[in-house]
Amino acid sequence: MRWTCGLLAALAVCALLGAAAGCGTGDARDRGTTVSASPVGTLLDATDEDGRLYREVGRKGAPEVAIEIRPDSDDGWDVRLTVRNFRFSPPGSRAVPVAGRGVARIYVDGRAVARLRSAEYRLAGRLVPRGTHHVTARLYADDGTVWAVRGRPVESTADITASGSAARG
C-alpha cells in the first residue's frame, strides 16, 4: 500500500510539471515569439500589430508610461519616457515575464522604429518627414508580450509636427 501512495504522488507531480512545461499557445510559437508560462498576468487573445499577445495585469500597481518629445539641435527629436511601476531590463535578460519589467518599443505612425532598455532615445529626423506624426511608446514584458490593463496596451502617444526639411515642431 505504501508504494501505491508514493507512485500516485510521483504521477501527480509529473502531471503538474508536464502541464506547466506545455503551457502557452501554439499560435504564439507559430508567430516566432516565445510566450512563457508564468504566474504574471493573464494572456489574452488580443495582439499588437506584430502579433505579440497582450499580458493582462490588474490596475493596481500596473506599469505606466508617459512620453515627452522635444526637437533637438540636429534636426531630430529627443524622446523621454517616464515610467511608473516599471523598470527596464538589462541586455541579456531571460525571456521570462517579471512583474513590472521589460522593454519599451517606439512606434512612429504605427511603424516600429526602436526597442529601448532605457528612458531616453534620439529619434532621427529622417524617420519623421514633413507633417504631423503620432509617436507611441509601448511597454513589453521580457518574453515579448505586451503589458495590458483592461484589455488595452500600456502605452502613451504624443503628436509631433515636422515642417520643411528640418524636423521641427
PDB file of C-alpha atoms in Angstrom:
ATOM      1  CA  MET A   1       0.000   0.000   0.000  1.00  0.00           C
ATOM      2  CA  ARG A   2       2.924   2.327   0.731  1.00  0.00           C
ATOM      3  CA  TRP A   3       4.301   2.080  -2.773  1.00  0.00           C
ATOM      4  CA  THR A   4       0.847   2.886  -4.223  1.00  0.00           C
ATOM      5  CA  CYS A   5       0.699   6.225  -2.364  1.00  0.00           C
ATOM      6  CA  GLY A   6       4.265   7.020  -3.427  1.00  0.00           C
ATOM      7  CA  LEU A   7       3.503   6.107  -7.040  1.00  0.00           C
ATOM      8  CA  LEU A   8       0.349   8.235  -7.048  1.00  0.00           C
ATOM      9  CA  ALA A   9       2.254  11.186  -5.600  1.00  0.00           C
ATOM     10  CA  ALA A  10       5.009  10.808  -8.209  1.00  0.00           C
ATOM     11  CA  LEU A  11       2.431  10.661 -11.013  1.00  0.00           C
ATOM     12  CA  ALA A  12       0.692  13.768  -9.675  1.00  0.00           C
ATOM     13  CA  VAL A  13       3.991  15.678  -9.614  1.00  0.00           C
ATOM     14  CA  CYS A  14       4.832  14.547 -13.159  1.00  0.00           C
ATOM     15  CA  ALA A  15       1.397  15.600 -14.385  1.00  0.00           C
ATOM     16  CA  LEU A  16       1.748  19.036 -12.811  1.00  0.00           C
ATOM     17  CA  LEU A  17       5.262  19.557 -14.147  1.00  0.00           C
ATOM     18  CA  GLY A  18       4.299  18.326 -17.596  1.00  0.00           C
ATOM     19  CA  ALA A  19       1.296  20.663 -17.729  1.00  0.00           C
ATOM     20  CA  ALA A  20       3.410  23.639 -16.671  1.00  0.00           C
ATOM     21  CA  ALA A  21       6.056  22.844 -19.271  1.00  0.00           C
ATOM     22  CA  GLY A  22       3.454  22.645 -22.007  1.00  0.00           C
ATOM     23  CA  CYS A  23       1.651  25.909 -21.219  1.00  0.00           C
ATOM     24  CA  GLY A  24       1.490  28.648 -23.796  1.00  0.00           C
ATOM     25  CA  THR A  25      -0.200  28.888 -27.157  1.00  0.00           C
ATOM     26  CA  GLY A  26       0.802  27.227 -30.359  1.00  0.00           C
ATOM     27  CA  ASP A  27      -0.234  30.418 -32.174  1.00  0.00           C
ATOM     28  CA  ALA A  28       2.449  32.432 -30.393  1.00  0.00           C
ATOM     29  CA  ARG A  29       5.125  29.892 -31.270  1.00  0.00           C
ATOM     30  CA  ASP A  30       3.943  29.902 -34.874  1.00  0.00           C
ATOM     31  CA  ARG A  31       4.453  33.670 -34.984  1.00  0.00           C
ATOM     32  CA  GLY A  32       8.061  33.322 -33.860  1.00  0.00           C
ATOM     33  CA  THR A  33       7.571  34.676 -30.356  1.00  0.00           C
ATOM     34  CA  THR A  34       8.281  32.811 -27.176  1.00  0.00           C
ATOM     35  CA  VAL A  35       5.496  33.132 -24.649  1.00  0.00           C
ATOM     36  CA  SER A  36       6.456  31.695 -21.317  1.00  0.00           C
ATOM     37  CA  ALA A  37       4.171  30.114 -18.799  1.00  0.00           C
ATOM     38  CA  SER A  38       4.207  32.499 -15.890  1.00  0.00           C
ATOM     39  CA  PRO A  39       2.091  33.421 -12.927  1.00  0.00           C
ATOM     40  CA  VAL A  40       2.441  37.088 -14.025  1.00  0.00           C
ATOM     41  CA  GLY A  41      -0.808  38.314 -15.514  1.00  0.00           C
ATOM     42  CA  THR A  42      -3.155  36.566 -17.897  1.00  0.00           C
ATOM     43  CA  LEU A  43      -2.509  36.066 -21.594  1.00  0.00           C
ATOM     44  CA  LEU A  44      -5.289  37.495 -23.741  1.00  0.00           C
ATOM     45  CA  ASP A  45      -6.247  36.605 -27.296  1.00  0.00           C
ATOM     46  CA  ALA A  46      -5.611  40.223 -28.363  1.00  0.00           C
ATOM     47  CA  THR A  47      -2.332  41.026 -30.120  1.00  0.00           C
ATOM     48  CA  ASP A  48      -0.424  44.093 -31.237  1.00  0.00           C
ATOM     49  CA  GLU A  49       0.271  44.846 -34.919  1.00  0.00           C
ATOM     50  CA  ASP A  50       3.266  42.470 -34.821  1.00  0.00           C
ATOM     51  CA  GLY A  51       1.205  39.578 -33.423  1.00  0.00           C
ATOM     52  CA  ARG A  52       2.508  39.785 -29.835  1.00  0.00           C
ATOM     53  CA  LEU A  53      -0.024  38.655 -27.231  1.00  0.00           C
ATOM     54  CA  TYR A  54      -1.314  41.026 -24.546  1.00  0.00           C
ATOM     55  CA  ARG A  55      -0.427  40.138 -20.938  1.00  0.00           C
ATOM     56  CA  GLU A  56      -3.233  41.497 -18.757  1.00  0.00           C
ATOM     57  CA  VAL A  57      -2.385  42.726 -15.248  1.00  0.00           C
ATOM     58  CA  GLY A  58      -4.571  44.389 -12.634  1.00  0.00           C
ATOM     59  CA  ARG A  59      -4.826  48.170 -12.493  1.00  0.00           C
ATOM     60  CA  LYS A  60      -3.326  48.416  -9.026  1.00  0.00           C
ATOM     61  CA  GLY A  61       0.457  48.526  -9.370  1.00  0.00           C
ATOM     62  CA  ALA A  62       0.335  48.122 -13.168  1.00  0.00           C
ATOM     63  CA  PRO A  63       3.157  49.560 -15.283  1.00  0.00           C
ATOM     64  CA  GLU A  64       2.590  53.044 -16.679  1.00  0.00           C
ATOM     65  CA  VAL A  65       4.415  55.099 -19.301  1.00  0.00           C
ATOM     66  CA  ALA A  66       4.306  58.721 -20.426  1.00  0.00           C
ATOM     67  CA  ILE A  67       6.164  60.107 -23.442  1.00  0.00           C
ATOM     68  CA  GLU A  68       7.624  63.576 -23.980  1.00  0.00           C
ATOM     69  CA  ILE A  69       9.231  64.640 -27.254  1.00  0.00           C
ATOM     70  CA  ARG A  70      11.240  67.780 -27.997  1.00  0.00           C
ATOM     71  CA  PRO A  71      13.118  68.851 -31.113  1.00  0.00           C
ATOM     72  CA  ASP A  72      16.898  68.614 -30.774  1.00  0.00           C
ATOM     73  CA  SER A  73      19.597  70.760 -32.383  1.00  0.00           C
ATOM     74  CA  ASP A  74      20.464  68.154 -35.069  1.00  0.00           C
ATOM     75  CA  ASP A  75      17.128  68.005 -36.930  1.00  0.00           C
ATOM     76  CA  GLY A  76      15.961  65.097 -34.791  1.00  0.00           C
ATOM     77  CA  TRP A  77      13.835  64.607 -31.723  1.00  0.00           C
ATOM     78  CA  ASP A  78      14.671  63.836 -28.106  1.00  0.00           C
ATOM     79  CA  VAL A  79      12.282  61.239 -26.712  1.00  0.00           C
ATOM     80  CA  ARG A  80      11.995  60.854 -22.950  1.00  0.00           C
ATOM     81  CA  LEU A  81       9.854  58.247 -21.243  1.00  0.00           C
ATOM     82  CA  THR A  82       8.608  58.499 -17.698  1.00  0.00           C
ATOM     83  CA  VAL A  83       7.695  55.107 -16.287  1.00  0.00           C
ATOM     84  CA  ARG A  84       5.972  54.099 -13.104  1.00  0.00           C
ATOM     85  CA  ASN A  85       5.817  50.595 -11.608  1.00  0.00           C
ATOM     86  CA  PHE A  86       8.213  49.539 -14.372  1.00  0.00           C
ATOM     87  CA  ARG A  87      11.941  49.034 -14.764  1.00  0.00           C
ATOM     88  CA  PHE A  88      13.916  48.419 -17.913  1.00  0.00           C
ATOM     89  CA  SER A  89      15.555  45.011 -18.246  1.00  0.00           C
ATOM     90  CA  PRO A  90      19.284  44.890 -18.944  1.00  0.00           C
ATOM     91  CA  PRO A  91      20.560  43.303 -22.159  1.00  0.00           C
ATOM     92  CA  GLY A  92      20.714  39.516 -21.934  1.00  0.00           C
ATOM     93  CA  SER A  93      17.680  39.225 -19.636  1.00  0.00           C
ATOM     94  CA  ARG A  94      15.889  35.900 -19.769  1.00  0.00           C
ATOM     95  CA  ALA A  95      12.725  35.767 -21.868  1.00  0.00           C
ATOM     96  CA  VAL A  96      10.540  35.310 -18.802  1.00  0.00           C
ATOM     97  CA  PRO A  97       7.933  37.885 -17.770  1.00  0.00           C
ATOM     98  CA  VAL A  98       8.599  39.533 -14.428  1.00  0.00           C
ATOM     99  CA  ALA A  99       6.014  41.897 -12.965  1.00  0.00           C
ATOM    100  CA  GLY A 100       6.727  45.484 -13.997  1.00  0.00           C
ATOM    101  CA  ARG A 101       9.857  44.748 -16.014  1.00  0.00           C
ATOM    102  CA  GLY A 102      10.779  44.667 -19.694  1.00  0.00           C
ATOM    103  CA  VAL A 103      11.450  46.946 -22.645  1.00  0.00           C
ATOM    104  CA  ALA A 104       9.704  49.787 -24.458  1.00  0.00           C
ATOM    105  CA  ARG A 105       9.151  49.969 -28.183  1.00  0.00           C
ATOM    106  CA  ILE A 106       8.821  53.237 -30.048  1.00  0.00           C
ATOM    107  CA  TYR A 107       6.409  53.472 -32.976  1.00  0.00           C
ATOM    108  CA  VAL A 108       6.033  56.320 -35.486  1.00  0.00           C
ATOM    109  CA  ASP A 109       2.609  56.269 -37.120  1.00  0.00           C
ATOM    110  CA  GLY A 110       2.236  52.597 -36.152  1.00  0.00           C
ATOM    111  CA  ARG A 111       5.634  51.520 -37.545  1.00  0.00           C
ATOM    112  CA  ALA A 112       8.176  50.135 -35.044  1.00  0.00           C
ATOM    113  CA  VAL A 113      11.405  52.162 -35.077  1.00  0.00           C
ATOM    114  CA  ALA A 114      13.209  51.275 -31.828  1.00  0.00           C
ATOM    115  CA  ARG A 115      13.394  48.907 -28.869  1.00  0.00           C
ATOM    116  CA  LEU A 116      14.515  50.652 -25.669  1.00  0.00           C
ATOM    117  CA  ARG A 117      16.166  49.468 -22.481  1.00  0.00           C
ATOM    118  CA  SER A 118      16.333  52.993 -21.072  1.00  0.00           C
ATOM    119  CA  ALA A 119      14.070  56.015 -20.787  1.00  0.00           C
ATOM    120  CA  GLU A 120      15.846  58.162 -23.402  1.00  0.00           C
ATOM    121  CA  TYR A 121      16.070  57.920 -27.171  1.00  0.00           C
ATOM    122  CA  ARG A 122      17.037  60.146 -30.097  1.00  0.00           C
ATOM    123  CA  LEU A 123      14.565  59.878 -32.948  1.00  0.00           C
ATOM    124  CA  ALA A 124      16.290  60.712 -36.237  1.00  0.00           C
ATOM    125  CA  GLY A 125      14.633  63.454 -38.297  1.00  0.00           C
ATOM    126  CA  ARG A 126      14.636  61.202 -41.389  1.00  0.00           C
ATOM    127  CA  LEU A 127      12.085  58.965 -39.616  1.00  0.00           C
ATOM    128  CA  VAL A 128       9.713  61.923 -39.286  1.00  0.00           C
ATOM    129  CA  PRO A 129       9.035  63.528 -42.678  1.00  0.00           C
ATOM    130  CA  ARG A 130       7.116  66.785 -43.084  1.00  0.00           C
ATOM    131  CA  GLY A 131       3.695  66.686 -41.425  1.00  0.00           C
ATOM    132  CA  THR A 132       2.115  65.599 -38.168  1.00  0.00           C
ATOM    133  CA  HIS A 133       3.011  62.202 -36.761  1.00  0.00           C
ATOM    134  CA  HIS A 134       1.969  60.011 -33.839  1.00  0.00           C
ATOM    135  CA  VAL A 135       4.869  58.700 -31.738  1.00  0.00           C
ATOM    136  CA  THR A 136       3.915  55.911 -29.343  1.00  0.00           C
ATOM    137  CA  ALA A 137       5.858  54.239 -26.538  1.00  0.00           C
ATOM    138  CA  ARG A 138       4.502  50.801 -25.557  1.00  0.00           C
ATOM    139  CA  LEU A 139       5.722  48.561 -22.725  1.00  0.00           C
ATOM    140  CA  TYR A 140       6.561  44.878 -23.245  1.00  0.00           C
ATOM    141  CA  ALA A 141       7.492  42.050 -20.891  1.00  0.00           C
ATOM    142  CA  ASP A 142      10.804  40.262 -21.451  1.00  0.00           C
ATOM    143  CA  ASP A 143       9.037  37.410 -23.262  1.00  0.00           C
ATOM    144  CA  GLY A 144       7.745  39.848 -25.891  1.00  0.00           C
ATOM    145  CA  THR A 145       4.161  40.057 -24.623  1.00  0.00           C
ATOM    146  CA  VAL A 146       2.507  43.469 -24.354  1.00  0.00           C
ATOM    147  CA  TRP A 147       1.731  44.712 -20.843  1.00  0.00           C
ATOM    148  CA  ALA A 148      -2.015  45.451 -20.812  1.00  0.00           C
ATOM    149  CA  VAL A 149      -4.613  46.794 -18.385  1.00  0.00           C
ATOM    150  CA  ARG A 150      -8.336  46.281 -19.010  1.00  0.00           C
ATOM    151  CA  GLY A 151      -7.582  44.842 -22.432  1.00  0.00           C
ATOM    152  CA  ARG A 152      -5.610  47.883 -23.610  1.00  0.00           C
ATOM    153  CA  PRO A 153      -1.839  48.050 -24.098  1.00  0.00           C
ATOM    154  CA  VAL A 154       0.214  50.081 -21.632  1.00  0.00           C
ATOM    155  CA  GLU A 155       1.312  52.895 -23.917  1.00  0.00           C
ATOM    156  CA  SER A 156       1.462  56.651 -24.393  1.00  0.00           C
ATOM    157  CA  THR A 157       1.296  58.674 -27.612  1.00  0.00           C
ATOM    158  CA  ALA A 158       2.474  62.184 -28.461  1.00  0.00           C
ATOM    159  CA  ASP A 159       1.941  64.097 -31.680  1.00  0.00           C
ATOM    160  CA  ILE A 160       4.815  65.933 -33.322  1.00  0.00           C
ATOM    161  CA  THR A 161       4.844  68.139 -36.403  1.00  0.00           C
ATOM    162  CA  ALA A 162       7.828  68.334 -38.723  1.00  0.00           C
ATOM    163  CA  SER A 163       7.963  71.260 -41.132  1.00  0.00           C
ATOM    164  CA  GLY A 164      10.273  71.926 -44.068  1.00  0.00           C
ATOM    165  CA  SER A 165      13.488  69.957 -44.465  1.00  0.00           C
ATOM    166  CA  ALA A 166      14.304  70.277 -40.769  1.00  0.00           C
ATOM    167  CA  ALA A 167      12.250  68.196 -38.362  1.00  0.00           C
ATOM    168  CA  ARG A 168      10.758  70.790 -36.041  1.00  0.00           C
ATOM    169  CA  GLY A 169       7.517  71.017 -34.123  1.00  0.00           C
TER     170      GLY A 169
END
